[in-house]
Structure formats: C-alpha cells, structure tokens
PDB file of C-alpha atoms and ligand atoms in Angstrom:
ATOM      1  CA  UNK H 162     -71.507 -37.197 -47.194  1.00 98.00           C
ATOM      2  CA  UNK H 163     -68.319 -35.221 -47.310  1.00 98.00           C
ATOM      3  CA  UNK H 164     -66.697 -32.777 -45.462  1.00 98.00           C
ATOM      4  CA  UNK H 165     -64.893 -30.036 -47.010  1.00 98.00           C
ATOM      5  CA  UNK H 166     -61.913 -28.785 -44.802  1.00 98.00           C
ATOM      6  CA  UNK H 167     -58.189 -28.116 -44.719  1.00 97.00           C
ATOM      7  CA  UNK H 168     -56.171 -29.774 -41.853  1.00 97.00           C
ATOM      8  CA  UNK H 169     -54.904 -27.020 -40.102  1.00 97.00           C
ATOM      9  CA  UNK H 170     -58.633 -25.271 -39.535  1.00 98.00           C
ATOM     10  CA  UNK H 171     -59.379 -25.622 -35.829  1.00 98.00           C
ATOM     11  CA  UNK H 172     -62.737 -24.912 -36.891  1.00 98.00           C
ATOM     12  CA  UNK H 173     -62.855 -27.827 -39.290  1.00 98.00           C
ATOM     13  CA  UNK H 174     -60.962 -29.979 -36.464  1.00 98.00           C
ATOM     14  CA  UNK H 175     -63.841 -29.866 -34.317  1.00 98.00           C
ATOM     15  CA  UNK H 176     -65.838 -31.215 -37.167  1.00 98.00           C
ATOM     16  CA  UNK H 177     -63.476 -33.878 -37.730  1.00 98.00           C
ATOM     17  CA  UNK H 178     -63.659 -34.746 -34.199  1.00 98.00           C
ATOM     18  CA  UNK H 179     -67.311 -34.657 -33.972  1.00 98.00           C
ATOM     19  CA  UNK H 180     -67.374 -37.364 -37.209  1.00 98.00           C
ATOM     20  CA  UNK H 181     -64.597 -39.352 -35.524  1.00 98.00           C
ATOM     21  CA  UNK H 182     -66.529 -39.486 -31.953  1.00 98.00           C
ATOM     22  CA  UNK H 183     -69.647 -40.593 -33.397  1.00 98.00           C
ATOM     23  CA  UNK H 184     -68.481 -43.110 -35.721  1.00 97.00           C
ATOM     24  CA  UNK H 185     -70.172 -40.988 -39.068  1.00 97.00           C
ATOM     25  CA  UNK H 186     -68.375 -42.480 -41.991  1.00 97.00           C
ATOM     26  CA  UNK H 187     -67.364 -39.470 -44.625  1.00 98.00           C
ATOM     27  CA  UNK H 188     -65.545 -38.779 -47.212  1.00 98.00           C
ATOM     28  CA  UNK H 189     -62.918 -35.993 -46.596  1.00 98.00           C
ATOM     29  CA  UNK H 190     -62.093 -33.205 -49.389  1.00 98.00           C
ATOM     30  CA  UNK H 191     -58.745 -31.585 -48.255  1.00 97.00           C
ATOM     31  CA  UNK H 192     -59.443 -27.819 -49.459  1.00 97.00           C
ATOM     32  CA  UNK H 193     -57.500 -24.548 -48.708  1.00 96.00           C
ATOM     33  CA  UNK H 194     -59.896 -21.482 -48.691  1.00 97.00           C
ATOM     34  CA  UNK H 195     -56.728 -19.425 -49.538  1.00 96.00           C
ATOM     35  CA  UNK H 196     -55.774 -20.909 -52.429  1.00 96.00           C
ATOM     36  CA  UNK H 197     -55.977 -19.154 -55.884  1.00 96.00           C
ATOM     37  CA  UNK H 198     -58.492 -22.109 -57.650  1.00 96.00           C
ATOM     38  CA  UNK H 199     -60.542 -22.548 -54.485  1.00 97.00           C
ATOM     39  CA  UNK H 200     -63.976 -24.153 -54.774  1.00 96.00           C
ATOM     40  CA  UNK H 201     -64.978 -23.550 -51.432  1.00 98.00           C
ATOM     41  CA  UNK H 202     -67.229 -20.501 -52.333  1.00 98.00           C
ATOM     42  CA  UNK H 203     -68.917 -22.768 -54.929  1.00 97.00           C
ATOM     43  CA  UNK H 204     -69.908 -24.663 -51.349  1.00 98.00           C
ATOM     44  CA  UNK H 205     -70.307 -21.528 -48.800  1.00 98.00           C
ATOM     45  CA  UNK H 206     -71.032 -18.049 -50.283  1.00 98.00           C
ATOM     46  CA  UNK H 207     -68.823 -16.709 -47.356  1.00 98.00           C
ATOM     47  CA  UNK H 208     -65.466 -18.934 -48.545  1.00 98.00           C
ATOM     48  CA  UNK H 209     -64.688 -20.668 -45.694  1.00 98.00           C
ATOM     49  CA  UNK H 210     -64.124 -24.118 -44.064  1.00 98.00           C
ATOM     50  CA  UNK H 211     -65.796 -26.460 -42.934  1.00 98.00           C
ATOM     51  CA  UNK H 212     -68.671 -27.002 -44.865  1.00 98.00           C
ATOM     52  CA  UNK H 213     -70.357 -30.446 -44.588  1.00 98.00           C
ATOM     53  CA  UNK H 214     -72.484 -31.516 -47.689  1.00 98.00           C
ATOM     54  CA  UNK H 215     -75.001 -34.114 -47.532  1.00 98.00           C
ATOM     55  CA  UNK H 216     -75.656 -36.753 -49.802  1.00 97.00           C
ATOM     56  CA  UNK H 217     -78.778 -35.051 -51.436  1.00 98.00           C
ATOM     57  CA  UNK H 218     -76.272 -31.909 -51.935  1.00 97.00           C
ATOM     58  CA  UNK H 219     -77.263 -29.974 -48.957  1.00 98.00           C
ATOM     59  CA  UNK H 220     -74.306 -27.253 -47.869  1.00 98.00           C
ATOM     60  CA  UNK H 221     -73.887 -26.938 -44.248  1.00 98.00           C
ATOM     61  CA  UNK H 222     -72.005 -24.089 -42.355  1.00 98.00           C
ATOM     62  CA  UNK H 223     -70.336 -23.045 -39.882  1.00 98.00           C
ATOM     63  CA  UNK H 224     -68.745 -25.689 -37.528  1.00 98.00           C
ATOM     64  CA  UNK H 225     -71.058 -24.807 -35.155  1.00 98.00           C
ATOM     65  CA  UNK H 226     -74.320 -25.810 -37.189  1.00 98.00           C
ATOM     66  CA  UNK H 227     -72.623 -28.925 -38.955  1.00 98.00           C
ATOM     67  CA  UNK H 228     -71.418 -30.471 -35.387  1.00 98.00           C
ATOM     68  CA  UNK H 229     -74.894 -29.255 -33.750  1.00 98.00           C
ATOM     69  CA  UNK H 230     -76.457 -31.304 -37.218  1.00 98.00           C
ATOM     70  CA  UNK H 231     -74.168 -34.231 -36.362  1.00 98.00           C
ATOM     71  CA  UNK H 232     -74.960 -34.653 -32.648  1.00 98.00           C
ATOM     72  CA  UNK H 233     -79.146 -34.619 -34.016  1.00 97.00           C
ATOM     73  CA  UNK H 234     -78.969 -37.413 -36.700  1.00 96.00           C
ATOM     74  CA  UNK H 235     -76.876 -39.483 -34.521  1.00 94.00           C
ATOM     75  CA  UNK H 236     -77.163 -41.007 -31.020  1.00 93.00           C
ATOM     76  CA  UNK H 237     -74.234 -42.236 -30.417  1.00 93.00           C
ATOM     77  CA  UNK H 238     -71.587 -40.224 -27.772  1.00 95.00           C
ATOM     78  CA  UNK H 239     -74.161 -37.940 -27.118  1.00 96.00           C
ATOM     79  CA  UNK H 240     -71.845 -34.491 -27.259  1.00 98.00           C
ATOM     80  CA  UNK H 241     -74.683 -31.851 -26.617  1.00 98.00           C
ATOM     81  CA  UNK H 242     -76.791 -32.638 -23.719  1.00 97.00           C
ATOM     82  CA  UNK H 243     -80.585 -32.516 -23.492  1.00 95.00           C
ATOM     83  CA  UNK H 244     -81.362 -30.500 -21.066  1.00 94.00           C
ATOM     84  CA  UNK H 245     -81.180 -26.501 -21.544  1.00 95.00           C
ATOM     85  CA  UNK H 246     -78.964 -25.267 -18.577  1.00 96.00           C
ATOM     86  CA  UNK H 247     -76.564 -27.930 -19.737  1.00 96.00           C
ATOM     87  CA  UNK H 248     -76.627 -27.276 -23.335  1.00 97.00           C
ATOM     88  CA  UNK H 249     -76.335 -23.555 -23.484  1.00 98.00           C
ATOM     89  CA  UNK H 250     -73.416 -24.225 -21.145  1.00 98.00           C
ATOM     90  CA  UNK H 251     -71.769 -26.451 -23.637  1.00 98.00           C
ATOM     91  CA  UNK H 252     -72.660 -23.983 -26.105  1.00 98.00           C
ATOM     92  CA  UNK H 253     -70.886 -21.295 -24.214  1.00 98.00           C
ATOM     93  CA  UNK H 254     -67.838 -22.903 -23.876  1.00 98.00           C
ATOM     94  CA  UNK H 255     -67.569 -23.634 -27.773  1.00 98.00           C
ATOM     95  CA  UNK H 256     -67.832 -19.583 -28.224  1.00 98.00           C
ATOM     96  CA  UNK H 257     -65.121 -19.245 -25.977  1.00 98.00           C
ATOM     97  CA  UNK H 258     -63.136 -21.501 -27.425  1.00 99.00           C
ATOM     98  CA  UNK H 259     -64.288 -20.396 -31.513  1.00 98.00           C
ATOM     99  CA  UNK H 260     -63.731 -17.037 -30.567  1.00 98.00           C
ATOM    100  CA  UNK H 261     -60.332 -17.895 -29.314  1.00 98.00           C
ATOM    101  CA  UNK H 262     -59.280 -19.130 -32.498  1.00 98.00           C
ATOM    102  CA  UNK H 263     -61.041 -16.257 -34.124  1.00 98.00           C
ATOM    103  CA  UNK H 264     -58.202 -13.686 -32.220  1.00 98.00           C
ATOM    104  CA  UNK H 265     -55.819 -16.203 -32.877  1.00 98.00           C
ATOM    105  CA  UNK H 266     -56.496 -16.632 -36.929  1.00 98.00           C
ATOM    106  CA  UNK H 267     -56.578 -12.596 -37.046  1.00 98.00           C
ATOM    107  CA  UNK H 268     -53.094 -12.638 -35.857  1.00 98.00           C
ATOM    108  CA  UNK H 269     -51.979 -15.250 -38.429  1.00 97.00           C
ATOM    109  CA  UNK H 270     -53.552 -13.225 -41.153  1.00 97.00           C
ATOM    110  CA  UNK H 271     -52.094  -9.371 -39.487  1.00 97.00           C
ATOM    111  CA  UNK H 272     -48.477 -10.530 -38.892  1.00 95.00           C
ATOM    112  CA  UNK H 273     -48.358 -12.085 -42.692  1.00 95.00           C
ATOM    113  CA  UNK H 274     -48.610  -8.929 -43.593  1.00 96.00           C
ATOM    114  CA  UNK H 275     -45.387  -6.894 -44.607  1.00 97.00           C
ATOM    115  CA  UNK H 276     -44.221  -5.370 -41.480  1.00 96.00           C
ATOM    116  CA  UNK H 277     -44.961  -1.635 -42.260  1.00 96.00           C
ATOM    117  CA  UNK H 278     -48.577  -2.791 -42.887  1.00 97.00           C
ATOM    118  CA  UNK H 279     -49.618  -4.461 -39.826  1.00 97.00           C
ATOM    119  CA  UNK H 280     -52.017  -2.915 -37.451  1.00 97.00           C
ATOM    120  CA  UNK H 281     -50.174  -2.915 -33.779  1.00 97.00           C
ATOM    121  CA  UNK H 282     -53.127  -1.754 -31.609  1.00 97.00           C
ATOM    122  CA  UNK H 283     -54.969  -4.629 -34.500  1.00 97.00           C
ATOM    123  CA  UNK H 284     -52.737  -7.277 -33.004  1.00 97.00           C
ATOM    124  CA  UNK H 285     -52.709  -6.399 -29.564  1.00 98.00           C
ATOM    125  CA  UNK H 286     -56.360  -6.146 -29.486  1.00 98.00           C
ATOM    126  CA  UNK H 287     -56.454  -9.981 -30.986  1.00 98.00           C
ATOM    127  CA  UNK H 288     -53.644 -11.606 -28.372  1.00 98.00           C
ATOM    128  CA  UNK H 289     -56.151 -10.004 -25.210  1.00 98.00           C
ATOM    129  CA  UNK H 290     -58.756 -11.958 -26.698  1.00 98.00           C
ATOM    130  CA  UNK H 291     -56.741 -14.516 -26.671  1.00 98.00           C
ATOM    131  CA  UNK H 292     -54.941 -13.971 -23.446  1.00 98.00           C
ATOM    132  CA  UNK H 293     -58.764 -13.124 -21.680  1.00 98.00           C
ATOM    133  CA  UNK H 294     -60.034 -16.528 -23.360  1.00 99.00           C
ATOM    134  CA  UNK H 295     -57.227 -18.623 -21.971  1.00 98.00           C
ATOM    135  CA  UNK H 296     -57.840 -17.356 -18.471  1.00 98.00           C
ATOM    136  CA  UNK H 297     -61.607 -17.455 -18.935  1.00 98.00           C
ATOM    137  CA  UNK H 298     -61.336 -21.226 -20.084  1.00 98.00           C
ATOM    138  CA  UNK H 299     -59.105 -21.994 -17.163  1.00 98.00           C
ATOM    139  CA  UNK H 300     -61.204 -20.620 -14.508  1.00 98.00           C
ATOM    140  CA  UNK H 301     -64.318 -22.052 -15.939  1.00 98.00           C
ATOM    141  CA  UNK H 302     -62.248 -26.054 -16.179  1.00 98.00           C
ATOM    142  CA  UNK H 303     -60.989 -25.140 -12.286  1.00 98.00           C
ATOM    143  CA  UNK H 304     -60.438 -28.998 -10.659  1.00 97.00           C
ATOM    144  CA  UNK H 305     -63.171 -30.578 -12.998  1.00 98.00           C
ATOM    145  CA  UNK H 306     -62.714 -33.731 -14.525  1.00 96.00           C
ATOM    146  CA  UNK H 307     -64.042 -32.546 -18.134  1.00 98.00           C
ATOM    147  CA  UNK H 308     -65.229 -28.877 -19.259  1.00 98.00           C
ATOM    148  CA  UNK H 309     -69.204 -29.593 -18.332  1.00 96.00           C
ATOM    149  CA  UNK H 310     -68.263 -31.662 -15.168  1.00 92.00           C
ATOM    150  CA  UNK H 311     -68.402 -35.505 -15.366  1.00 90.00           C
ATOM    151  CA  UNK H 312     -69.216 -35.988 -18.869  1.00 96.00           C
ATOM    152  CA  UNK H 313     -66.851 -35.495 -22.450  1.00 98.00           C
ATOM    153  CA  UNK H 314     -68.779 -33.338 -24.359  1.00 98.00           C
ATOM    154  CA  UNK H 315     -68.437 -30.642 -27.596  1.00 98.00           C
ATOM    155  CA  UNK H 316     -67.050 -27.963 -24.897  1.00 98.00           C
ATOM    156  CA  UNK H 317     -63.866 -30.701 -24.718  1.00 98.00           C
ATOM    157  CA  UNK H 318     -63.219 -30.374 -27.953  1.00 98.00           C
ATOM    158  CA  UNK H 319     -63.637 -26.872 -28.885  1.00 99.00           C
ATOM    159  CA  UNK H 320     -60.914 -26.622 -25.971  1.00 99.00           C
ATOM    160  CA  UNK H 321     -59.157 -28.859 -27.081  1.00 98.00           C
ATOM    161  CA  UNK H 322     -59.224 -27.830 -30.643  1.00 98.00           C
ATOM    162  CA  UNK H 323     -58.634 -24.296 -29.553  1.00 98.00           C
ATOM    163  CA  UNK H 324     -55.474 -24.986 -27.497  1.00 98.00           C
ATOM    164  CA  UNK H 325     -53.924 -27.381 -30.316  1.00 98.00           C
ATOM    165  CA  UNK H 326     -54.353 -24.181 -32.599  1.00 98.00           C
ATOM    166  CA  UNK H 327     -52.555 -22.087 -29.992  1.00 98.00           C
ATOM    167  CA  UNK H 328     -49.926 -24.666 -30.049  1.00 97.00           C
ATOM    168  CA  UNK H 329     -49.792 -25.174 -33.994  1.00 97.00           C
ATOM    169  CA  UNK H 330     -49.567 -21.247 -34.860  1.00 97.00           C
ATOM    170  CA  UNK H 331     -48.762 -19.356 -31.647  1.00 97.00           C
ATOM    171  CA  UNK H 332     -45.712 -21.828 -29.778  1.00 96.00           C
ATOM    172  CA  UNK H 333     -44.776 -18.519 -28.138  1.00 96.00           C
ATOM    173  CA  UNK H 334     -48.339 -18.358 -26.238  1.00 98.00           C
ATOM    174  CA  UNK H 335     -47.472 -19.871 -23.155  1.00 97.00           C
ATOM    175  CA  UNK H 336     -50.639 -21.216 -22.242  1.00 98.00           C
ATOM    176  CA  UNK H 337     -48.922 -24.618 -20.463  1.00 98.00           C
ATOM    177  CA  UNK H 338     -46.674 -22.709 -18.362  1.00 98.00           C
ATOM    178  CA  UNK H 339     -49.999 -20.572 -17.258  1.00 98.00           C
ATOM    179  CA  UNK H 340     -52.855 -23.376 -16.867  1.00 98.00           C
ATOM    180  CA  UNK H 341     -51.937 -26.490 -15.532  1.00 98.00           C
ATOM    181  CA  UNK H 342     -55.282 -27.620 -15.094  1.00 98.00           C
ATOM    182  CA  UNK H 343     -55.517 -26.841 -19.444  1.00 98.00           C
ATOM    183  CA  UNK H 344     -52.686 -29.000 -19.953  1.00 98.00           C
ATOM    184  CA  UNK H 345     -53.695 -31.959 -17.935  1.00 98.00           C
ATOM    185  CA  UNK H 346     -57.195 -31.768 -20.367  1.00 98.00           C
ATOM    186  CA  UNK H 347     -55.000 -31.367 -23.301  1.00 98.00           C
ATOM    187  CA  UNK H 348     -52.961 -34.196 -22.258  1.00 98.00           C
ATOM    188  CA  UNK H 349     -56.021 -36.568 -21.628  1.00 98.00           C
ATOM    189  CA  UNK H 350     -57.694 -35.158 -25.176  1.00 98.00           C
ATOM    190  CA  UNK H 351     -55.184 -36.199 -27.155  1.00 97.00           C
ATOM    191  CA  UNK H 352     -55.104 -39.887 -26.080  1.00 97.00           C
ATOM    192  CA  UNK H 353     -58.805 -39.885 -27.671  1.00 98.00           C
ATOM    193  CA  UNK H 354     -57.785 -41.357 -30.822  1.00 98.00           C
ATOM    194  CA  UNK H 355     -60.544 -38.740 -32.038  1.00 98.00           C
ATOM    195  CA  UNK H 356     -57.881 -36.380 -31.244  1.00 98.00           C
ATOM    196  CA  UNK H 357     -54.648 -38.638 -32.193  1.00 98.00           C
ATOM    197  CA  UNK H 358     -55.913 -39.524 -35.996  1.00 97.00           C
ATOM    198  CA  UNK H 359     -57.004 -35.296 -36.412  1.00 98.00           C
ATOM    199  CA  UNK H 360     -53.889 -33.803 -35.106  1.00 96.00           C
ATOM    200  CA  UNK H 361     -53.299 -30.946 -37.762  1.00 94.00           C
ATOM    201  CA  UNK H 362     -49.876 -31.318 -39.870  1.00 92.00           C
ATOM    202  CA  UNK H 363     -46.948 -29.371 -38.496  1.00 82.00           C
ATOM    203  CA  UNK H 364     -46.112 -26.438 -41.231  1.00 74.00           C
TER     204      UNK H 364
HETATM  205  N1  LIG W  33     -67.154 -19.542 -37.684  1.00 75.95           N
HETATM  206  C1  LIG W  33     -66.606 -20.370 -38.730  1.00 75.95           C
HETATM  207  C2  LIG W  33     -65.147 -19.976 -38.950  1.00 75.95           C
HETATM  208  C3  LIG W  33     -64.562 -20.686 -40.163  1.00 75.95           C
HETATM  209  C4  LIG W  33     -63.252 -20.042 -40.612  1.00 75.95           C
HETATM  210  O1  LIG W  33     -62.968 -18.879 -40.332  1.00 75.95           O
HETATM  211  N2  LIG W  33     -62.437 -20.842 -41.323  1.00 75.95           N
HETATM  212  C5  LIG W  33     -61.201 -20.332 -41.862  1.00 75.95           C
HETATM  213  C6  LIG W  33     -60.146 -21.432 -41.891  1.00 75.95           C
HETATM  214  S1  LIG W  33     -59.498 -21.710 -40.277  1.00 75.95           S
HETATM  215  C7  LIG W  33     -61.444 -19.925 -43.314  1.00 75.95           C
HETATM  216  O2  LIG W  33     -62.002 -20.707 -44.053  1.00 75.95           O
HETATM  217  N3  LIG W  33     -61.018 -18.724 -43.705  1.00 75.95           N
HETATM  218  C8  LIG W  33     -61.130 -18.258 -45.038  1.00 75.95           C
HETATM  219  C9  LIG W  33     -61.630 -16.846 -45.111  1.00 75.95           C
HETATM  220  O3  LIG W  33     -61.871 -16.217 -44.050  1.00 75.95           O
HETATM  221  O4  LIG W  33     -61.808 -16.347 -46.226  1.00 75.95           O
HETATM  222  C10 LIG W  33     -66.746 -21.849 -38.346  1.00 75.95           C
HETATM  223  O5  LIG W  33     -66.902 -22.129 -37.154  1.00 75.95           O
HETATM  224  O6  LIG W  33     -66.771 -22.721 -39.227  1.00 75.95           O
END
C-alpha cells in the first residue's frame, strides 16, 4: 500500500498519523499537488493529497475516508469508537479541525497572490473561520484530558494536525497565547512519536 502525500499537508498528516498509530506498514510517495509534472490527478480526479492506494490499485480519498478505511481493516488503537453518539462526536471534531485548515490553506493560496489581486473581505472571511474554529475547539477541549474525554482518538489528531498547520503557515495566529488548555494538548501530542516522526518540514 502507499500513500501519496506531501509533508506539509495537514490533511495528509492526519493520514500519516493514523498509519503511524496503528502500526500499518506503507510505502510513502512524497508528491506536491502544485507542482508542474504532478501525478496526483492520475490518482484523484480532484488533484489533491492524500490519496491512499491499495495493493490491488484501489484510489482512496479524502483524509477523511482513507483514515475512516484505516481504523476498519485494523484493530489496533481503536481511533473511531463504536458506538454512534461517540463516533459522530469524533467525527465532528475532525470537521472542525479539516475545516480549520481549509480557512487556513485559502489564506496561503489568497496572500500568494500579487498584492493588488488578493481578495480582502476573501481573507478576512477565511481568518474568522479560523479565529471561530480555534475558539470552538477550545471550548469544546475545556479541562478534558483528550478531545472525546478519557480516550486518544482521531478528534486528537485532527487538532493536533490542525494547530501544527496554524503553527507551520500562520506563526502570527496566536492561538497559544489564547488557549492554554490547546497548548497543553499540543504539548502532550507531540510527545506521541506518531506526532514526533510526522512533524511537517519547516519551509
Ligand atoms: N478534504 C481533503 C483536502 C485535501 C487538500 O485540500 N489537500 C491539499 C494539500 S494540503 C491539496 O492537495 N491541494 C491541491 C489543490 O487544491 O489543487 C482531505 O481531507 O484530504
């Protein structure tokens, strides 16, 4: 199996993570989406990373499908939970934390842009979705140990995927100065060596 992804994706981090967590032994293709000779289409009609392709040459996409796929074929660190209160929970958390990185990715892509091109009310409308995720993410952690309660579990990392990306792209987003209670999760994510052995490359 092998998982097509560039290092910086949080999307493709959570993948990573997923793999790492459950012990699934892959092989990874380092791709960039952006670049000019880009296969990735050749793997996912909509171009873009992760996609996850199975031994008999099955394509899987998005990150939410592949790590959903990964938690079913494979017992071990259970990272979606059984029961259906629980899971939709988890599930919610991940959108929060995807569509975080969904504001934050438009803003990469608007502010490349040559100055007299980019969209203000574009980019301000991104960094409240941003901004309304962070607070929304820290209200929902409050005191609890982990994002679902007691247990690790896919809403961890999609948080802590999410935050990383803040940190990687957007060092001006205060987030840590904001949400304590974020940066003592961050903190105890990144000790996972799921976590140490993904951290994305600084540009
Ligand atoms: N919802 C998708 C988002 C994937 C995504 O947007 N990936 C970015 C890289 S961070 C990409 O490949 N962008 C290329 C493009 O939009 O053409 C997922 O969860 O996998």
């Amino acid at each position: 199996m092998k998982l097509i992804a560039s290092l910086t994706s949080p999307y493709a981090r959570k993948v990573r993570v997923a793999l790492a967590e459950k012990k699934i032994e892959y092989d990874l293709i380092e791709e960039s989406p952006w670049a000019a000779a880009t296969t990735v289409p050749d793997y996912n009609p909509l171009g873009k990373v992760p996609v996850f392709v199975l031994d008999d040459g099955t394509t899987l996409f998005d990150s939410r499908v592949i790590v959903e796929y990964l938690d079913t074929v494979s017992p071990v660190s259970r990272l979606i939970p059984e029961p259906s209160r629980q899971r939709i929970v988890v599930r919610r958390w991940e959108a929060l934390a995807d569509g975080i990185c969904d504001a934050a990715v438009a803003l990469v892509l608007e502010t490349k842009r040559a100055p007299r091109q980019q969209n203000k009310d574009w980019i301000e409308r991104q960094r409240a979705k941003v901004d309304r995720g962070l607070k929304e993410l820290a209200t929902e952690l409050g005191d609890k140990v982990w994002c679902n309660g007691e247990a690790y579990s896919l809403a961890d990392i999609a948080t802590g995927c999410a935050l990383a990306y803040l940190d990687l792209r957007h060092a001006a987003i205060d987030w840590r100065g904001m949400y304590p209670n974020l940066v003592k999760l961050a903190v105890k994510l990144a000790k996972r060596p799921s976590f140490a052995e993904t951290t994305p490359p600084t540009p």
